[in-house]
JSON list of C-alpha atoms in Angstrom, two decimals:
[
{"chain": "E", "resi": 1, "resn": "MET", "atom": "CA", "xyz": [64.40, -88.23, -101.99]},
{"chain": "E", "resi": 2, "resn": "SER", "atom": "CA", "xyz": [61.16, -86.36, -103.42]},
{"chain": "E", "resi": 3, "resn": "GLU", "atom": "CA", "xyz": [59.99, -87.62, -106.61]},
{"chain": "E", "resi": 4, "resn": "PRO", "atom": "CA", "xyz": [58.65, -84.46, -108.96]},
{"chain": "E", "resi": 5, "resn": "THR", "atom": "CA", "xyz": [57.13, -87.19, -111.12]},
{"chain": "E", "resi": 6, "resn": "GLY", "atom": "CA", "xyz": [55.24, -89.00, -108.29]},
{"chain": "E", "resi": 7, "resn": "ARG", "atom": "CA", "xyz": [57.06, -92.29, -108.98]},
{"chain": "E", "resi": 8, "resn": "THR", "atom": "CA", "xyz": [58.52, -94.83, -106.42]},
{"chain": "E", "resi": 9, "resn": "ALA", "atom": "CA", "xyz": [61.21, -93.73, -104.47]},
{"chain": "E", "resi": 10, "resn": "ARG", "atom": "CA", "xyz": [63.23, -96.34, -106.21]},
{"chain": "E", "resi": 11, "resn": "MET", "atom": "CA", "xyz": [66.28, -94.81, -108.16]},
{"chain": "E", "resi": 12, "resn": "ASP", "atom": "CA", "xyz": [68.07, -97.33, -110.06]},
{"chain": "E", "resi": 13, "resn": "SER", "atom": "CA", "xyz": [70.55, -96.30, -112.57]},
{"chain": "E", "resi": 14, "resn": "VAL", "atom": "CA", "xyz": [71.66, -96.98, -116.44]},
{"chain": "E", "resi": 15, "resn": "ARG", "atom": "CA", "xyz": [75.10, -96.05, -117.47]},
{"chain": "E", "resi": 16, "resn": "LEU", "atom": "CA", "xyz": [76.37, -95.44, -121.10]},
{"chain": "E", "resi": 17, "resn": "ALA", "atom": "CA", "xyz": [80.10, -94.62, -120.65]},
{"chain": "E", "resi": 18, "resn": "GLY", "atom": "CA", "xyz": [83.02, -93.65, -123.32]},
{"chain": "E", "resi": 19, "resn": "LEU", "atom": "CA", "xyz": [80.66, -93.09, -126.42]},
{"chain": "E", "resi": 20, "resn": "ARG", "atom": "CA", "xyz": [82.73, -91.56, -129.12]},
{"chain": "E", "resi": 21, "resn": "ALA", "atom": "CA", "xyz": [81.28, -88.89, -131.77]},
{"chain": "E", "resi": 22, "resn": "ARG", "atom": "CA", "xyz": [83.16, -86.59, -133.45]},
{"chain": "E", "resi": 23, "resn": "GLY", "atom": "CA", "xyz": [81.81, -82.79, -133.26]},
{"chain": "E", "resi": 24, "resn": "ARG", "atom": "CA", "xyz": [82.57, -79.26, -134.04]},
{"chain": "E", "resi": 25, "resn": "HIS", "atom": "CA", "xyz": [82.28, -77.56, -130.90]},
{"chain": "E", "resi": 26, "resn": "GLY", "atom": "CA", "xyz": [84.61, -74.94, -129.50]},
{"chain": "E", "resi": 27, "resn": "CYS", "atom": "CA", "xyz": [85.07, -70.98, -129.45]},
{"chain": "E", "resi": 28, "resn": "LEU", "atom": "CA", "xyz": [88.13, -71.18, -131.76]},
{"chain": "E", "resi": 29, "resn": "PRO", "atom": "CA", "xyz": [87.82, -71.49, -135.72]},
{"chain": "E", "resi": 30, "resn": "ALA", "atom": "CA", "xyz": [90.14, -74.41, -136.00]},
{"chain": "E", "resi": 31, "resn": "GLU", "atom": "CA", "xyz": [87.92, -76.50, -133.87]},
{"chain": "E", "resi": 32, "resn": "ARG", "atom": "CA", "xyz": [84.94, -75.53, -135.92]},
{"chain": "E", "resi": 33, "resn": "ALA", "atom": "CA", "xyz": [86.73, -76.16, -139.28]},
{"chain": "E", "resi": 34, "resn": "LEU", "atom": "CA", "xyz": [88.71, -79.37, -138.26]},
{"chain": "E", "resi": 35, "resn": "GLY", "atom": "CA", "xyz": [86.22, -81.00, -135.19]},
{"chain": "E", "resi": 36, "resn": "GLN", "atom": "CA", "xyz": [87.59, -83.38, -132.75]},
{"chain": "E", "resi": 37, "resn": "GLU", "atom": "CA", "xyz": [86.48, -86.23, -131.04]},
{"chain": "E", "resi": 38, "resn": "PHE", "atom": "CA", "xyz": [84.18, -86.18, -127.86]},
{"chain": "E", "resi": 39, "resn": "VAL", "atom": "CA", "xyz": [83.55, -88.47, -125.69]},
{"chain": "E", "resi": 40, "resn": "VAL", "atom": "CA", "xyz": [80.40, -88.70, -123.63]},
{"chain": "E", "resi": 41, "resn": "ASP", "atom": "CA", "xyz": [79.15, -90.34, -120.20]},
{"chain": "E", "resi": 42, "resn": "VAL", "atom": "CA", "xyz": [75.77, -90.43, -119.22]},
{"chain": "E", "resi": 43, "resn": "ILE", "atom": "CA", "xyz": [74.04, -91.89, -116.04]},
{"chain": "E", "resi": 44, "resn": "LEU", "atom": "CA", "xyz": [70.02, -92.16, -116.40]},
{"chain": "E", "resi": 45, "resn": "PHE", "atom": "CA", "xyz": [68.24, -92.57, -112.66]},
{"chain": "E", "resi": 46, "resn": "LEU", "atom": "CA", "xyz": [65.09, -94.38, -113.08]},
{"chain": "E", "resi": 47, "resn": "ASP", "atom": "CA", "xyz": [63.20, -97.29, -111.72]},
{"chain": "E", "resi": 48, "resn": "THR", "atom": "CA", "xyz": [64.49, -100.76, -113.37]},
{"chain": "E", "resi": 49, "resn": "ALA", "atom": "CA", "xyz": [62.11, -102.63, -111.23]},
{"chain": "E", "resi": 50, "resn": "PRO", "atom": "CA", "xyz": [59.01, -102.70, -113.69]},
{"chain": "E", "resi": 51, "resn": "ALA", "atom": "CA", "xyz": [61.52, -103.81, -116.59]},
{"chain": "E", "resi": 52, "resn": "ALA", "atom": "CA", "xyz": [63.44, -106.50, -114.23]},
{"chain": "E", "resi": 53, "resn": "ALA", "atom": "CA", "xyz": [59.98, -107.99, -113.57]},
{"chain": "E", "resi": 54, "resn": "SER", "atom": "CA", "xyz": [59.01, -108.51, -116.84]},
{"chain": "E", "resi": 55, "resn": "ASP", "atom": "CA", "xyz": [61.73, -108.46, -118.87]},
{"chain": "E", "resi": 56, "resn": "ASP", "atom": "CA", "xyz": [60.30, -105.99, -121.18]},
{"chain": "E", "resi": 57, "resn": "LEU", "atom": "CA", "xyz": [62.75, -103.48, -123.21]},
{"chain": "E", "resi": 58, "resn": "THR", "atom": "CA", "xyz": [59.97, -101.18, -123.44]},
{"chain": "E", "resi": 59, "resn": "LYS", "atom": "CA", "xyz": [60.05, -100.88, -119.57]},
{"chain": "E", "resi": 60, "resn": "THR", "atom": "CA", "xyz": [63.18, -99.30, -119.62]},
{"chain": "E", "resi": 61, "resn": "VAL", "atom": "CA", "xyz": [65.56, -97.09, -121.42]},
{"chain": "E", "resi": 62, "resn": "ASP", "atom": "CA", "xyz": [67.01, -98.93, -125.08]},
{"chain": "E", "resi": 63, "resn": "TYR", "atom": "CA", "xyz": [70.33, -97.70, -124.62]},
{"chain": "E", "resi": 64, "resn": "GLY", "atom": "CA", "xyz": [71.43, -98.43, -128.19]},
{"chain": "E", "resi": 65, "resn": "ALA", "atom": "CA", "xyz": [68.65, -95.95, -129.20]},
{"chain": "E", "resi": 66, "resn": "LEU", "atom": "CA", "xyz": [69.65, -93.79, -126.82]},
{"chain": "E", "resi": 67, "resn": "ALA", "atom": "CA", "xyz": [73.60, -93.69, -127.78]},
{"chain": "E", "resi": 68, "resn": "LEU", "atom": "CA", "xyz": [72.62, -93.10, -131.37]},
{"chain": "E", "resi": 69, "resn": "GLN", "atom": "CA", "xyz": [70.63, -90.11, -130.56]},
{"chain": "E", "resi": 70, "resn": "LEU", "atom": "CA", "xyz": [73.25, -88.86, -128.46]},
{"chain": "E", "resi": 71, "resn": "VAL", "atom": "CA", "xyz": [75.82, -89.27, -131.21]},
{"chain": "E", "resi": 72, "resn": "ARG", "atom": "CA", "xyz": [73.50, -87.30, -133.71]},
{"chain": "E", "resi": 73, "resn": "THR", "atom": "CA", "xyz": [73.46, -84.33, -131.15]},
{"chain": "E", "resi": 74, "resn": "VAL", "atom": "CA", "xyz": [77.18, -84.57, -130.94]},
{"chain": "E", "resi": 75, "resn": "GLU", "atom": "CA", "xyz": [77.57, -84.26, -134.54]},
{"chain": "E", "resi": 76, "resn": "GLY", "atom": "CA", "xyz": [75.11, -82.14, -135.17]},
{"chain": "E", "resi": 77, "resn": "GLU", "atom": "CA", "xyz": [74.83, -78.22, -134.63]},
{"chain": "E", "resi": 78, "resn": "PRO", "atom": "CA", "xyz": [77.66, -76.71, -133.19]},
{"chain": "E", "resi": 79, "resn": "VAL", "atom": "CA", "xyz": [78.01, -74.97, -129.82]},
{"chain": "E", "resi": 80, "resn": "ASN", "atom": "CA", "xyz": [80.92, -72.98, -128.16]},
{"chain": "E", "resi": 81, "resn": "LEU", "atom": "CA", "xyz": [80.85, -74.60, -124.86]},
{"chain": "E", "resi": 82, "resn": "ILE", "atom": "CA", "xyz": [80.69, -77.99, -124.02]},
{"chain": "E", "resi": 83, "resn": "GLU", "atom": "CA", "xyz": [78.47, -76.97, -120.96]},
{"chain": "E", "resi": 84, "resn": "THR", "atom": "CA", "xyz": [75.98, -76.20, -124.09]},
{"chain": "E", "resi": 85, "resn": "LEU", "atom": "CA", "xyz": [76.59, -79.73, -125.21]},
{"chain": "E", "resi": 86, "resn": "ALA", "atom": "CA", "xyz": [76.30, -81.14, -122.03]},
{"chain": "E", "resi": 87, "resn": "ASP", "atom": "CA", "xyz": [72.69, -79.63, -121.61]},
{"chain": "E", "resi": 88, "resn": "ARG", "atom": "CA", "xyz": [71.37, -80.81, -125.15]},
{"chain": "E", "resi": 89, "resn": "LEU", "atom": "CA", "xyz": [72.44, -84.19, -124.01]},
{"chain": "E", "resi": 90, "resn": "ALA", "atom": "CA", "xyz": [70.56, -84.40, -120.89]},
{"chain": "E", "resi": 91, "resn": "SER", "atom": "CA", "xyz": [67.45, -82.91, -122.92]},
{"chain": "E", "resi": 92, "resn": "ASP", "atom": "CA", "xyz": [68.03, -85.98, -124.96]},
{"chain": "E", "resi": 93, "resn": "CYS", "atom": "CA", "xyz": [68.09, -88.08, -121.91]},
{"chain": "E", "resi": 94, "resn": "LEU", "atom": "CA", "xyz": [65.25, -86.50, -120.08]},
{"chain": "E", "resi": 95, "resn": "ALA", "atom": "CA", "xyz": [63.16, -87.08, -123.44]},
{"chain": "E", "resi": 96, "resn": "TYR", "atom": "CA", "xyz": [62.64, -90.72, -122.42]},
{"chain": "E", "resi": 97, "resn": "ASP", "atom": "CA", "xyz": [59.58, -90.82, -120.23]},
{"chain": "E", "resi": 98, "resn": "LEU", "atom": "CA", "xyz": [61.13, -93.44, -117.95]},
{"chain": "E", "resi": 99, "resn": "VAL", "atom": "CA", "xyz": [64.24, -91.15, -116.62]},
{"chain": "E", "resi": 100, "resn": "ASP", "atom": "CA", "xyz": [63.67, -88.85, -113.68]},
{"chain": "E", "resi": 101, "resn": "GLU", "atom": "CA", "xyz": [67.36, -87.86, -113.72]},
{"chain": "E", "resi": 102, "resn": "VAL", "atom": "CA", "xyz": [70.70, -87.85, -115.87]},
{"chain": "E", "resi": 103, "resn": "GLU", "atom": "CA", "xyz": [74.25, -86.98, -115.00]},
{"chain": "E", "resi": 104, "resn": "VAL", "atom": "CA", "xyz": [75.78, -86.25, -118.29]},
{"chain": "E", "resi": 105, "resn": "SER", "atom": "CA", "xyz": [79.52, -85.62, -118.48]},
{"chain": "E", "resi": 106, "resn": "VAL", "atom": "CA", "xyz": [81.33, -84.59, -121.86]},
{"chain": "E", "resi": 107, "resn": "HIS", "atom": "CA", "xyz": [85.14, -85.35, -122.21]},
{"chain": "E", "resi": 108, "resn": "LYS", "atom": "CA", "xyz": [87.15, -82.97, -124.44]},
{"chain": "E", "resi": 109, "resn": "PRO", "atom": "CA", "xyz": [90.40, -84.70, -124.65]},
{"chain": "E", "resi": 110, "resn": "ALA", "atom": "CA", "xyz": [92.09, -82.47, -127.63]},
{"chain": "E", "resi": 111, "resn": "ALA", "atom": "CA", "xyz": [90.84, -79.27, -125.95]},
{"chain": "E", "resi": 112, "resn": "PRO", "atom": "CA", "xyz": [93.01, -76.24, -126.94]},
{"chain": "E", "resi": 113, "resn": "ILE", "atom": "CA", "xyz": [95.23, -76.34, -124.13]},
{"chain": "E", "resi": 114, "resn": "PRO", "atom": "CA", "xyz": [98.69, -75.41, -124.56]},
{"chain": "E", "resi": 115, "resn": "LEU", "atom": "CA", "xyz": [100.47, -77.54, -121.73]},
{"chain": "E", "resi": 116, "resn": "PRO", "atom": "CA", "xyz": [100.23, -81.20, -121.05]},
{"chain": "E", "resi": 117, "resn": "PHE", "atom": "CA", "xyz": [97.14, -82.26, -119.76]},
{"chain": "E", "resi": 118, "resn": "GLY", "atom": "CA", "xyz": [94.98, -85.59, -119.65]},
{"chain": "E", "resi": 119, "resn": "ASP", "atom": "CA", "xyz": [91.53, -84.68, -120.32]},
{"chain": "E", "resi": 120, "resn": "VAL", "atom": "CA", "xyz": [88.74, -81.58, -119.95]},
{"chain": "E", "resi": 121, "resn": "VAL", "atom": "CA", "xyz": [85.56, -82.58, -118.75]},
{"chain": "E", "resi": 122, "resn": "VAL", "atom": "CA", "xyz": [82.18, -80.95, -117.72]},
{"chain": "E", "resi": 123, "resn": "THR", "atom": "CA", "xyz": [79.62, -82.58, -116.11]},
{"chain": "E", "resi": 124, "resn": "ILE", "atom": "CA", "xyz": [76.19, -81.86, -115.26]},
{"chain": "E", "resi": 125, "resn": "ARG", "atom": "CA", "xyz": [73.01, -82.97, -113.36]},
{"chain": "E", "resi": 126, "resn": "ARG", "atom": "CA", "xyz": [69.38, -82.38, -114.52]},
{"chain": "E", "resi": 127, "resn": "ALA", "atom": "CA", "xyz": [65.89, -83.72, -113.19]},
{"chain": "E", "resi": 128, "resn": "ARG", "atom": "CA", "xyz": [62.50, -83.87, -114.73]},
{"chain": "E", "resi": 129, "resn": "GLY", "atom": "CA", "xyz": [60.64, -80.97, -113.81]}
]
């Protein structure tokens, strides 16, 4: 795997799963007016060896701080598509210099579908560069 950032080939991951926040995303007026719960999963790809060797939080991603930022994004400016929301969340993750790549899944379990269903999920993968 080539590394656009020039870092080592090590690619570990940190996963934050099931983060819940209320947002007003969607194309329908009712979705904007009432809002609904969104569930976010992110997988950050980075080299965790420096953090592990030093036991130093500054050498990895503070997932608590990241979770707060992701919730602010979900609760923030509404968009029509969860694809757009996923892209914004990926940008939040890539704002951390240590993150080389990210996979983001946005779940919309209360999507306005007039049939029984379990979930709607959009998953994207973005890399630095």
